[in-house]
Coordinates of C-alpha atoms in Angstrom, one line a residue:
Chain A
X1 CA 255.6 -43.3 -38.5
X2 CA 253.7 -45.2 -35.9
X3 CA 254.9 -44.7 -32.4
X4 CA 255.4 -48.0 -30.6
X5 CA 254.7 -46.4 -27.2
X6 CA 251.6 -44.4 -27.9
X7 CA 249.1 -47.0 -29.0
X8 CA 248.2 -49.8 -26.6
X9 CA 249.1 -50.5 -23.0
X10 CA 250.9 -53.7 -22.2
X11 CA 248.5 -56.2 -20.6
X12 CA 250.6 -56.4 -17.4
X13 CA 250.5 -52.7 -16.9
X14 CA 246.7 -52.6 -17.4
X15 CA 246.2 -55.4 -14.9
X16 CA 248.4 -53.7 -12.3
X17 CA 246.7 -50.4 -12.8
X18 CA 243.2 -51.9 -12.4
X19 CA 244.3 -53.9 -9.3
X20 CA 245.7 -50.7 -7.8
X21 CA 242.4 -48.9 -8.3
X22 CA 240.5 -51.9 -6.9
X23 CA 242.8 -51.8 -3.8
X24 CA 241.9 -48.2 -3.3
X25 CA 238.1 -48.7 -3.6
X26 CA 237.1 -52.2 -2.3
X27 CA 237.8 -51.4 1.4
X28 CA 235.4 -48.4 1.2
X29 CA 232.7 -50.5 -0.6
X30 CA 233.0 -53.1 2.1
X31 CA 231.6 -50.6 4.6
X32 CA 228.5 -50.3 2.5
X33 CA 227.9 -54.1 2.9
X34 CA 228.6 -54.0 6.7
X35 CA 226.0 -51.2 7.2
X36 CA 223.3 -53.8 6.3
X37 CA 224.6 -56.8 8.3
X38 CA 222.4 -58.4 11.0
X39 CA 225.5 -59.3 13.1
X40 CA 226.0 -56.8 15.9
X41 CA 228.7 -58.3 18.1
X42 CA 231.6 -59.1 15.7
X43 CA 232.9 -58.1 12.3
X44 CA 231.8 -61.5 10.9
X45 CA 232.3 -62.1 7.1
X46 CA 230.2 -63.1 5.2
X47 CA 227.4 -61.3 6.9
X48 CA 224.8 -63.8 8.3
X49 CA 221.9 -61.8 7.0
X50 CA 220.9 -58.3 5.8
X51 CA 218.6 -55.8 7.5
X52 CA 217.7 -52.1 7.4
X53 CA 217.2 -52.0 11.1
X54 CA 220.4 -50.2 12.0
X55 CA 219.5 -47.1 9.9
X56 CA 216.5 -46.4 12.1
X57 CA 218.6 -47.2 15.2
X58 CA 221.2 -44.7 14.1
X59 CA 218.6 -42.2 13.2
X60 CA 217.2 -42.2 16.7
X61 CA 220.6 -41.7 18.4
X62 CA 220.9 -38.2 19.9
X63 CA 224.7 -38.5 20.3
X64 CA 225.1 -39.1 16.6
X65 CA 223.0 -36.1 15.8
X66 CA 224.8 -33.9 18.2
X67 CA 228.2 -34.9 16.8
X68 CA 227.0 -34.4 13.3
X69 CA 225.6 -30.9 14.0
X70 CA 228.8 -29.9 15.7
X71 CA 230.8 -31.1 12.7
X72 CA 228.7 -29.2 10.3
X73 CA 228.9 -26.1 12.4
X74 CA 232.7 -26.3 12.7
X75 CA 233.2 -27.1 9.1
X76 CA 230.9 -24.2 7.9
X77 CA 232.6 -21.6 10.1
X78 CA 236.1 -22.8 9.3
X79 CA 235.3 -22.8 5.6
X80 CA 234.1 -19.2 5.7
X81 CA 237.2 -18.1 7.5
X82 CA 239.4 -20.1 5.1
X83 CA 237.6 -18.5 2.1
X84 CA 238.3 -15.0 3.3
X85 CA 241.9 -15.6 4.3
X86 CA 242.8 -17.8 1.4
X87 CA 241.3 -15.5 -1.2
X88 CA 243.0 -12.4 0.3
X89 CA 246.3 -14.2 0.3
X90 CA 245.9 -15.6 -3.2
X91 CA 244.9 -12.2 -4.5
X92 CA 247.9 -10.5 -2.9
X93 CA 250.4 -13.1 -4.1
X94 CA 249.1 -13.2 -7.7
X95 CA 248.5 -9.5 -8.3
X96 CA 251.9 -8.2 -7.3
X97 CA 255.5 -9.2 -6.7
X98 CA 256.8 -8.1 -3.3
X99 CA 259.5 -9.1 -0.9
X100 CA 258.7 -12.3 1.0
X101 CA 256.2 -13.5 -1.5
X102 CA 257.7 -17.0 -1.6
X103 CA 257.6 -17.1 2.2
X104 CA 253.9 -16.4 2.2
X105 CA 253.2 -19.4 0.0
X106 CA 255.3 -21.5 2.3
X107 CA 253.5 -20.1 5.3
X108 CA 250.1 -21.1 3.9
X109 CA 251.3 -24.7 3.0
X110 CA 253.1 -25.3 6.3
X111 CA 250.0 -26.3 8.4
X112 CA 249.4 -29.3 6.1
X113 CA 253.1 -30.0 5.2
X114 CA 253.9 -30.5 8.9
X115 CA 252.4 -33.6 10.5
X116 CA 249.0 -32.9 12.0
X117 CA 250.0 -33.8 15.5
X118 CA 252.5 -30.9 15.5
X119 CA 249.9 -28.4 14.5
X120 CA 247.7 -29.9 17.1
X121 CA 250.2 -29.9 20.0
X122 CA 251.5 -26.4 19.2
X123 CA 247.9 -25.0 19.3
X124 CA 247.0 -27.0 22.4
X125 CA 250.0 -25.8 24.3
X126 CA 249.5 -22.2 23.1
X127 CA 245.8 -22.4 24.3
X128 CA 247.1 -23.7 27.7
X129 CA 249.7 -21.0 28.0
X130 CA 247.2 -18.3 27.1
X131 CA 244.6 -19.8 29.4
X132 CA 242.0 -20.2 26.7
X133 CA 239.2 -22.6 27.5
X134 CA 238.7 -25.4 24.9
X135 CA 235.4 -24.9 23.0
X136 CA 234.0 -25.0 19.5
X137 CA 236.0 -21.9 18.8
X138 CA 239.4 -23.6 19.6
X139 CA 238.4 -26.4 17.2
X140 CA 237.5 -23.8 14.5
X141 CA 240.8 -22.0 15.0
X142 CA 242.7 -25.2 14.3
X143 CA 240.6 -26.2 11.3
X144 CA 240.6 -22.8 9.6
X145 CA 244.4 -22.8 9.9
X146 CA 244.8 -25.9 7.6
X147 CA 241.8 -25.2 5.4
X148 CA 243.3 -21.9 4.1
X149 CA 245.7 -23.8 1.9
X150 CA 242.9 -25.6 -0.1
X151 CA 241.1 -22.3 -0.9
X152 CA 244.5 -20.6 -1.6
X153 CA 245.6 -23.3 -4.1
X154 CA 242.3 -23.2 -6.0
X155 CA 242.2 -19.4 -6.0
X156 CA 245.9 -19.0 -7.1
X157 CA 245.4 -21.4 -10.0
X158 CA 242.4 -19.4 -11.2
X159 CA 244.1 -16.0 -10.8
X160 CA 246.9 -17.3 -12.9
X161 CA 244.5 -18.1 -15.7
X162 CA 242.5 -14.9 -15.4
X163 CA 244.2 -12.3 -17.6
X164 CA 245.1 -9.0 -16.0
X165 CA 243.9 -7.1 -19.0
X166 CA 240.3 -7.8 -17.9
X167 CA 240.9 -5.8 -14.8
X168 CA 242.7 -3.0 -16.7
X169 CA 239.8 -2.9 -19.1
X170 CA 237.3 -2.6 -16.3
X171 CA 239.3 0.3 -14.8
X172 CA 239.6 2.0 -18.1
X173 CA 235.9 1.9 -18.5
X174 CA 235.6 3.8 -15.2
X175 CA 234.9 1.2 -12.6
X176 CA 236.6 1.8 -9.3
X177 CA 238.4 -0.9 -7.4
X178 CA 235.4 -2.2 -5.6
X179 CA 233.2 -2.3 -8.7
X180 CA 236.0 -4.1 -10.6
X181 CA 236.2 -6.7 -7.8
X182 CA 232.4 -7.1 -7.6
X183 CA 231.7 -7.3 -11.4
X184 CA 234.9 -8.6 -12.9
X185 CA 237.2 -10.4 -10.5
X186 CA 234.5 -12.2 -8.4
X187 CA 232.6 -13.7 -11.3
X188 CA 235.9 -15.0 -12.7
X189 CA 237.1 -16.7 -9.5
X190 CA 233.6 -17.7 -8.2
X191 CA 233.7 -21.4 -9.2
X192 CA 237.3 -21.8 -8.0
X193 CA 236.3 -20.4 -4.6
X194 CA 233.2 -22.7 -4.5
X195 CA 235.4 -25.7 -5.3
X196 CA 238.0 -24.6 -2.7
X197 CA 235.3 -24.0 -0.2
X198 CA 233.8 -27.5 -0.8
X199 CA 237.1 -29.2 -0.4
X200 CA 237.8 -27.1 2.8
X201 CA 234.5 -28.2 4.1
X202 CA 235.3 -31.9 3.4
X203 CA 238.7 -31.5 5.0
X204 CA 237.3 -29.9 8.1
X205 CA 234.3 -32.3 8.3
X206 CA 236.7 -35.2 8.4
X207 CA 239.6 -34.0 10.5
X208 CA 240.5 -35.8 13.6
X209 CA 244.2 -35.5 14.4
X210 CA 244.2 -31.8 15.2
X211 CA 240.7 -31.9 16.5
X212 CA 241.3 -34.3 19.4
X213 CA 244.0 -31.9 20.6
X214 CA 242.0 -28.7 20.2
X215 CA 238.7 -29.9 21.5
X216 CA 237.6 -30.1 25.1
X217 CA 234.6 -32.2 25.9
X218 CA 233.0 -31.6 22.5
X219 CA 232.7 -34.5 20.1
X220 CA 232.7 -33.9 16.4
X221 CA 231.6 -36.8 14.2
X222 CA 235.2 -38.0 13.6
X223 CA 235.9 -37.9 17.4
X224 CA 232.7 -39.9 17.9
X225 CA 234.0 -42.4 15.4
X226 CA 237.5 -42.5 16.9
X227 CA 236.0 -43.5 20.2
X228 CA 234.1 -46.3 18.5
X229 CA 237.2 -47.4 16.8
X230 CA 239.3 -47.6 19.9
X231 CA 236.5 -49.1 22.1
X232 CA 233.8 -50.6 19.8
X233 CA 230.5 -50.6 21.7
X234 CA 227.9 -50.1 19.0
X235 CA 229.3 -51.7 15.9
X236 CA 226.1 -51.6 13.7
X237 CA 225.6 -47.8 14.4
X238 CA 229.2 -47.1 13.6
X239 CA 228.9 -49.0 10.3
X240 CA 225.9 -46.9 9.3
X241 CA 227.6 -43.6 10.4
X242 CA 230.7 -44.6 8.4
X243 CA 228.7 -45.2 5.3
X244 CA 226.9 -41.9 5.7
X245 CA 230.2 -40.1 6.2
X246 CA 231.4 -41.6 2.9
X247 CA 228.3 -40.4 1.1
X248 CA 228.4 -36.9 2.6
X249 CA 232.1 -36.3 1.6
X250 CA 231.5 -37.9 -1.8
X251 CA 229.3 -35.1 -3.2
X252 CA 231.5 -32.0 -2.4
X253 CA 234.4 -33.8 -4.1
X254 CA 232.4 -34.6 -7.2
X255 CA 231.1 -31.0 -7.3
X256 CA 234.6 -29.6 -6.8
X257 CA 235.8 -31.7 -9.7
X258 CA 233.2 -30.6 -12.1
X259 CA 233.5 -26.9 -11.0
X260 CA 237.3 -26.8 -11.7
X261 CA 237.2 -29.0 -14.9
X262 CA 238.5 -27.1 -17.9
Chain B
X1 CA 245.8 6.3 -17.6
X2 CA 245.5 8.5 -14.6
X3 CA 242.4 7.3 -12.6
X4 CA 241.6 10.5 -10.8
X5 CA 240.9 12.3 -14.1
X6 CA 238.3 9.7 -14.9
X7 CA 234.9 11.5 -15.3
X8 CA 232.7 8.8 -13.9
X9 CA 234.5 8.0 -10.7
X10 CA 232.3 7.2 -7.8
X11 CA 231.7 9.9 -5.2
X12 CA 231.5 9.4 -1.5
X13 CA 233.4 7.3 1.0
X14 CA 233.7 4.2 -1.2
X15 CA 234.9 6.2 -4.1
X16 CA 237.5 8.0 -2.1
X17 CA 238.7 4.7 -0.6
X18 CA 238.9 3.2 -4.1
X19 CA 241.0 6.3 -5.1
X20 CA 243.2 5.9 -2.1
X21 CA 243.9 2.2 -2.9
X22 CA 244.6 3.0 -6.5
X23 CA 247.1 5.7 -5.6
X24 CA 248.7 3.7 -2.8
X25 CA 248.9 0.2 -4.1
X26 CA 251.0 -1.0 -1.2
X27 CA 248.2 0.0 1.2
X28 CA 245.8 -2.3 -0.4
X29 CA 248.4 -5.0 -0.5
X30 CA 249.1 -4.5 3.1
X31 CA 245.4 -4.6 4.0
X32 CA 244.9 -7.8 2.0
X33 CA 247.9 -9.5 3.6
X34 CA 247.2 -8.4 7.1
X35 CA 244.4 -10.9 8.1
X36 CA 246.1 -14.0 6.7
X37 CA 249.5 -12.9 8.1
X38 CA 248.0 -12.3 11.5
X39 CA 246.3 -15.7 11.5
X40 CA 249.0 -17.8 10.1
X41 CA 252.1 -15.8 11.0
X42 CA 251.2 -14.8 14.5
X43 CA 248.8 -17.4 15.8
X44 CA 250.1 -20.4 14.0
X45 CA 253.8 -19.7 13.8
X46 CA 253.6 -18.2 17.3
X47 CA 252.3 -21.5 18.6
X48 CA 254.9 -23.4 16.8
X49 CA 257.7 -21.3 18.3
X50 CA 256.2 -21.5 21.7
X51 CA 256.3 -25.3 21.4
X52 CA 259.8 -25.2 20.2
X53 CA 260.9 -23.1 23.2
X54 CA 259.2 -25.5 25.6
X55 CA 261.4 -28.3 24.2
X56 CA 264.3 -26.5 25.9
X57 CA 262.7 -26.6 29.3
X58 CA 262.9 -29.7 31.4
X59 CA 260.7 -31.5 33.8
X60 CA 261.7 -32.0 37.5
X61 CA 261.7 -35.7 38.1
X62 CA 260.6 -35.4 41.7
X63 CA 257.9 -32.8 41.6
X64 CA 256.8 -33.4 38.0
X65 CA 256.7 -29.6 37.5
X66 CA 258.2 -27.9 34.5
X67 CA 261.6 -26.3 35.2
X68 CA 261.8 -23.1 33.1
X69 CA 265.5 -22.9 32.7
X70 CA 266.9 -23.4 29.2
X71 CA 268.6 -26.7 28.9
X72 CA 269.3 -29.5 26.4
X73 CA 268.4 -32.1 29.0
X74 CA 265.2 -33.0 27.3
X75 CA 266.9 -33.6 24.0
X76 CA 269.3 -35.9 25.7
X77 CA 266.3 -37.9 26.9
X78 CA 265.4 -38.5 23.3
X79 CA 268.5 -40.5 22.9
X80 CA 267.6 -43.0 25.7
X81 CA 267.3 -46.4 24.0
X82 CA 263.5 -46.6 24.5
X83 CA 262.9 -43.2 22.8
X84 CA 265.5 -43.8 20.1
X85 CA 263.7 -47.1 19.3
X86 CA 260.5 -45.1 18.8
X87 CA 262.2 -42.7 16.4
X88 CA 263.9 -45.5 14.4
X89 CA 260.6 -47.5 14.3
X90 CA 258.7 -44.6 12.9
X91 CA 261.3 -43.5 10.4
X92 CA 261.6 -47.1 9.1
X93 CA 257.9 -47.4 8.8
X94 CA 257.7 -44.1 6.9
X95 CA 260.4 -45.2 4.5
X96 CA 258.8 -48.6 3.9
X97 CA 255.4 -47.1 3.3
X98 CA 256.8 -44.5 0.9
X99 CA 258.7 -47.1 -1.1
X100 CA 255.7 -49.5 -1.3
X101 CA 253.4 -46.6 -2.2
X102 CA 255.8 -45.7 -5.1
X103 CA 255.7 -49.2 -6.4
X104 CA 251.9 -49.7 -6.1
X105 CA 251.2 -46.2 -7.4
X106 CA 253.4 -46.5 -10.5
X107 CA 251.2 -48.6 -12.7
X108 CA 248.2 -46.5 -11.9
X109 CA 250.0 -43.2 -12.5
X110 CA 251.7 -44.5 -15.7
X111 CA 248.5 -45.9 -17.2
X112 CA 246.5 -42.8 -16.4
X113 CA 249.3 -40.5 -17.8
X114 CA 250.1 -42.4 -20.9
X115 CA 247.2 -44.5 -22.1
X116 CA 244.0 -43.4 -20.5
X117 CA 242.0 -41.1 -22.8
X118 CA 238.7 -39.2 -22.6
X119 CA 236.2 -41.0 -20.3
X120 CA 238.9 -43.3 -18.9
X121 CA 241.1 -40.4 -18.0
X122 CA 238.3 -38.8 -16.0
X123 CA 237.6 -42.2 -14.4
X124 CA 241.2 -42.6 -13.3
X125 CA 241.3 -39.1 -12.0
X126 CA 238.2 -39.5 -9.9
X127 CA 239.3 -43.0 -9.0
X128 CA 242.3 -41.4 -7.2
X129 CA 240.6 -38.2 -6.0
X130 CA 237.7 -39.9 -4.2
X131 CA 239.8 -42.2 -2.0
X132 CA 242.2 -39.2 -1.4
X133 CA 239.4 -37.0 0.0
X134 CA 237.2 -39.6 1.6
X135 CA 237.2 -39.8 5.4
X136 CA 240.5 -40.9 7.0
X137 CA 238.8 -42.5 9.9
X138 CA 236.3 -44.4 7.7
X139 CA 239.3 -45.8 5.7
X140 CA 241.0 -46.9 8.9
X141 CA 237.7 -48.4 10.1
X142 CA 237.4 -50.3 6.8
X143 CA 240.7 -52.0 7.6
X144 CA 239.6 -52.8 11.1
X145 CA 236.8 -54.7 9.4
X146 CA 239.1 -56.3 6.9
X147 CA 241.8 -57.4 9.3
X148 CA 239.5 -58.7 12.0
X149 CA 240.0 -62.4 12.9
X150 CA 236.4 -63.1 11.7
X151 CA 236.8 -60.6 8.9
X152 CA 237.0 -60.9 5.1
X153 CA 240.7 -61.3 4.7
X154 CA 241.0 -64.3 7.0
X155 CA 237.9 -65.8 5.4
X156 CA 239.5 -65.4 2.0
X157 CA 242.8 -66.9 3.1
X158 CA 241.0 -70.0 4.5
X159 CA 238.9 -70.4 1.3
X160 CA 242.1 -70.3 -0.8
X161 CA 243.9 -72.7 1.6
X162 CA 246.7 -70.2 2.2
X163 CA 246.6 -70.3 6.0
X164 CA 250.1 -71.8 6.0
X165 CA 251.4 -68.7 4.2
X166 CA 249.8 -66.3 6.6
X167 CA 251.1 -68.3 9.6
X168 CA 254.6 -68.2 8.1
X169 CA 254.4 -64.5 7.6
X170 CA 253.1 -63.9 11.1
X171 CA 255.9 -66.1 12.5
X172 CA 258.5 -63.7 11.1
X173 CA 260.3 -61.9 13.9
X174 CA 259.8 -58.2 14.3
X175 CA 257.1 -57.7 11.6
X176 CA 254.9 -60.7 12.7
X177 CA 252.6 -61.0 15.6
X178 CA 249.6 -62.9 16.9
X179 CA 247.3 -61.8 14.1
X180 CA 247.4 -59.3 11.2
X181 CA 245.6 -56.6 13.2
X182 CA 248.2 -56.6 16.0
X183 CA 251.3 -56.8 13.8
X184 CA 253.5 -54.3 11.9
X185 CA 252.3 -55.9 8.7
X186 CA 248.8 -54.7 9.5
X187 CA 250.0 -51.2 10.4
X188 CA 252.0 -51.0 7.2
X189 CA 249.0 -52.1 5.1
X190 CA 246.8 -49.5 6.5
X191 CA 249.4 -46.7 6.1
X192 CA 250.0 -47.8 2.6
X193 CA 246.3 -47.8 1.8
X194 CA 245.5 -44.4 3.4
X195 CA 248.4 -42.5 1.8
X196 CA 248.5 -44.2 -1.6
X197 CA 246.5 -41.6 -3.4
X198 CA 249.0 -38.9 -2.2
X199 CA 251.6 -40.7 -4.2
X200 CA 249.6 -41.4 -7.4
X201 CA 248.8 -37.7 -8.2
X202 CA 252.3 -36.1 -8.2
X203 CA 253.6 -39.2 -10.0
X204 CA 251.0 -38.9 -12.7
X205 CA 251.8 -35.2 -13.0
X206 CA 255.5 -36.0 -13.6
X207 CA 254.8 -38.8 -16.0
X208 CA 252.5 -36.7 -18.1
X209 CA 255.4 -34.4 -18.9
X210 CA 257.5 -37.3 -20.3
X211 CA 257.4 -36.7 -24.1
X212 CA 256.5 -39.8 -26.1
X213 CA 259.3 -38.9 -28.5
X214 CA 261.8 -39.7 -25.8
X215 CA 260.4 -43.2 -25.6
X216 CA 260.4 -43.7 -29.3
X217 CA 264.0 -42.4 -29.5
X218 CA 265.0 -44.8 -26.9
X219 CA 263.4 -47.7 -28.7
X220 CA 264.9 -46.5 -32.1
X221 CA 268.3 -46.5 -30.5
X222 CA 267.9 -50.2 -29.6
X223 CA 266.8 -50.1 -26.0
X224 CA 264.3 -52.8 -25.0
X225 CA 261.3 -51.8 -22.9
X226 CA 263.0 -52.6 -19.6
X227 CA 266.0 -50.5 -20.5
X228 CA 263.8 -47.6 -21.6
X229 CA 262.0 -47.9 -18.3
X230 CA 265.2 -47.9 -16.3
X231 CA 267.1 -45.2 -18.2
X232 CA 264.3 -42.9 -19.5
X233 CA 261.0 -43.2 -17.7
X234 CA 262.2 -43.7 -14.1
X235 CA 264.7 -40.8 -14.0
X236 CA 262.0 -38.5 -15.5
X237 CA 259.4 -39.8 -13.0
X238 CA 261.7 -39.3 -10.0
X239 CA 260.6 -35.7 -9.1
X240 CA 257.0 -37.0 -8.9
X241 CA 258.1 -39.9 -6.7
X242 CA 259.9 -37.6 -4.4
X243 CA 257.0 -35.1 -4.3
X244 CA 254.7 -38.0 -3.4
X245 CA 257.0 -39.3 -0.8
X246 CA 257.0 -35.9 0.9
X247 CA 253.4 -36.6 1.7
X248 CA 253.6 -40.3 2.5
X249 CA 256.7 -39.7 4.7
X250 CA 255.4 -36.7 6.6
X251 CA 251.9 -38.2 7.1
X252 CA 253.3 -41.4 8.4
X253 CA 255.8 -39.6 10.7
X254 CA 253.0 -37.6 12.4
X255 CA 250.2 -40.2 12.6
X256 CA 249.2 -41.5 16.0
X257 CA 245.8 -43.0 15.2
X258 CA 246.6 -45.8 12.8
X259 CA 249.3 -47.5 15.0
X260 CA 247.0 -47.1 18.0
X261 CA 244.1 -48.9 16.3
X262 CA 245.9 -51.4 14.1
X263 CA 249.3 -52.6 15.3
X264 CA 251.3 -53.9 18.2
X265 CA 251.4 -51.8 21.4
X266 CA 254.9 -50.4 20.6
X267 CA 254.8 -46.7 20.2
X268 CA 255.3 -44.4 17.2
X269 CA 256.5 -40.8 17.4
X270 CA 253.0 -39.4 17.2
X271 CA 251.8 -41.7 20.0
X272 CA 254.7 -40.7 22.1
X273 CA 254.0 -37.0 21.6
X274 CA 250.4 -37.6 22.4
X275 CA 251.1 -39.6 25.5
X276 CA 253.7 -37.2 26.9
X277 CA 251.6 -34.1 26.6
X278 CA 248.4 -35.8 27.9
X279 CA 248.4 -38.1 30.9
X280 CA 252.2 -37.8 31.6
X281 CA 252.0 -34.0 31.5
X282 CA 255.6 -33.9 30.2
X283 CA 255.2 -31.0 27.7
X284 CA 259.0 -30.5 27.2
X285 CA 259.5 -34.1 26.1
X286 CA 256.5 -34.0 23.9
X287 CA 257.8 -30.8 22.3
X288 CA 261.3 -32.3 21.8
X289 CA 259.7 -35.4 20.2
X290 CA 257.7 -33.3 17.8
X291 CA 260.8 -31.4 16.8
X292 CA 262.1 -34.8 15.3
X293 CA 259.6 -34.9 12.5
X294 CA 260.0 -31.2 11.8
X295 CA 263.8 -31.6 11.5
X296 CA 263.4 -34.8 9.3
X297 CA 260.9 -33.1 7.1
X298 CA 263.1 -30.0 6.7
X299 CA 266.0 -32.1 5.6
X300 CA 263.7 -34.0 3.3
X301 CA 262.2 -30.9 1.8
X302 CA 265.6 -29.4 1.3
X303 CA 266.8 -32.5 -0.6
X304 CA 263.6 -32.7 -2.6
X305 CA 263.9 -29.0 -3.6
X306 CA 267.4 -29.7 -4.9
X307 CA 266.1 -32.6 -7.0
X308 CA 263.4 -30.3 -8.4
X309 CA 260.5 -32.2 -6.9
X310 CA 258.4 -29.0 -6.3
X311 CA 257.7 -28.6 -10.0
X312 CA 255.7 -31.9 -9.8
X313 CA 253.4 -30.7 -7.0

């Protein structure tokens, strides 16, 4: 029998779905247009003319480069820490049942389940209490805390699909725990870790709410952008930077998608 | 099989360590859990608890110094009309954003779950994932461009001769304002835009688990599509809606950047927390304010768990 619901979508639903997708994408595409506008004092639409000038202006701005390099540094270190902590946690949770296992999943998720400002304020007041000076390391500490969950989620999903008999087989064939990890477990979870690491990088590269509270004088790229948002001074440079940020975060997401595709 | 009888087991320190971990599994487990527990359990939870404790201190009105005696005075201050307004404003905004996100997300999630196949399925998935992961600030910036007086939205409204509609909307008390970029409508639109993908994904996950047979059965029993939607699809999609609203609700409650950039100058909880800890130096009040979203989210999560929303995450 033909199912009445499985075949074709009603036209209204189709239109609503496509409009919804357009709503999610047009604003981002708009930034690409603004990056080329000749107007530099207002957000005038339609742009009076198009130019490539702002790309070279942005290229020659030392403050943009400094912010970019700090962001890359912070994101790389945080991703590394998150990879280690997230994998350890995922391995422990999926290889054995123990008391408090549920609590550990909750603990990992908590930093992103709670609003970012709470994580930020809590860390900031703790740094103040402990008399720790704000530096790149305080930023990293905050970022790594909420990046763990991304790696953890990816790793747990992969561990669940990796059969335990592979590990037993490796042990039966005489490999010790380290060898099993190196030759059996790691190759199995490598792409999941890579995907988790890329998402963690994108998350950290973009984070601003916790960062404004855990940074001292340092400006990461999002902090640089936030200042421009609150007090616009160099609109054309901001447009170009915004477009580059979109492109930079675009690739890790695409890669992560293809790495975890089944 | 007993490992130590294995003929090829590796000698030396590494081999002995491997032996040890094999014989004492809990030791390996402990070693694996120790670093993440130290980081998250001690540093993170420790900071959270320290913050919580500070909300029970109070600030001396004359000297501006923190008085380290445990008191509920600071919590009483939360109930002052001005502060209560901030809480009500934020919670109403979070509720409105979650509701609107559910409505806008539904067609996308439903189409992707039920009708999209092959290439289209991947397109829909990426179409939601890319906005979800792309830069938060860039998205807010895009709306600053859109809502600017000389920006694209006003241009479009003038072209379509709809200025009267916009003026009427902006003249509405409470939600209106001088222009879109300084009204609650503007703030609402940006919140909706930024958190929408967080609603689509869990909704889609829930809808994908609705068996087609149910819909056919409902139709066979004489229900029209609207009845099927109301009585079959919607209840089954509910866990997904609740799971998505956990994100939209929590993210709106804690945000202090969007209302600062687009909106009226009236404060939201996040801004209040930020202002009290910063220039005002009133850490106890900031801490008490940040307990509000924690409590709201705990209640919300508890209710969501009872409705089975976590299976849709």
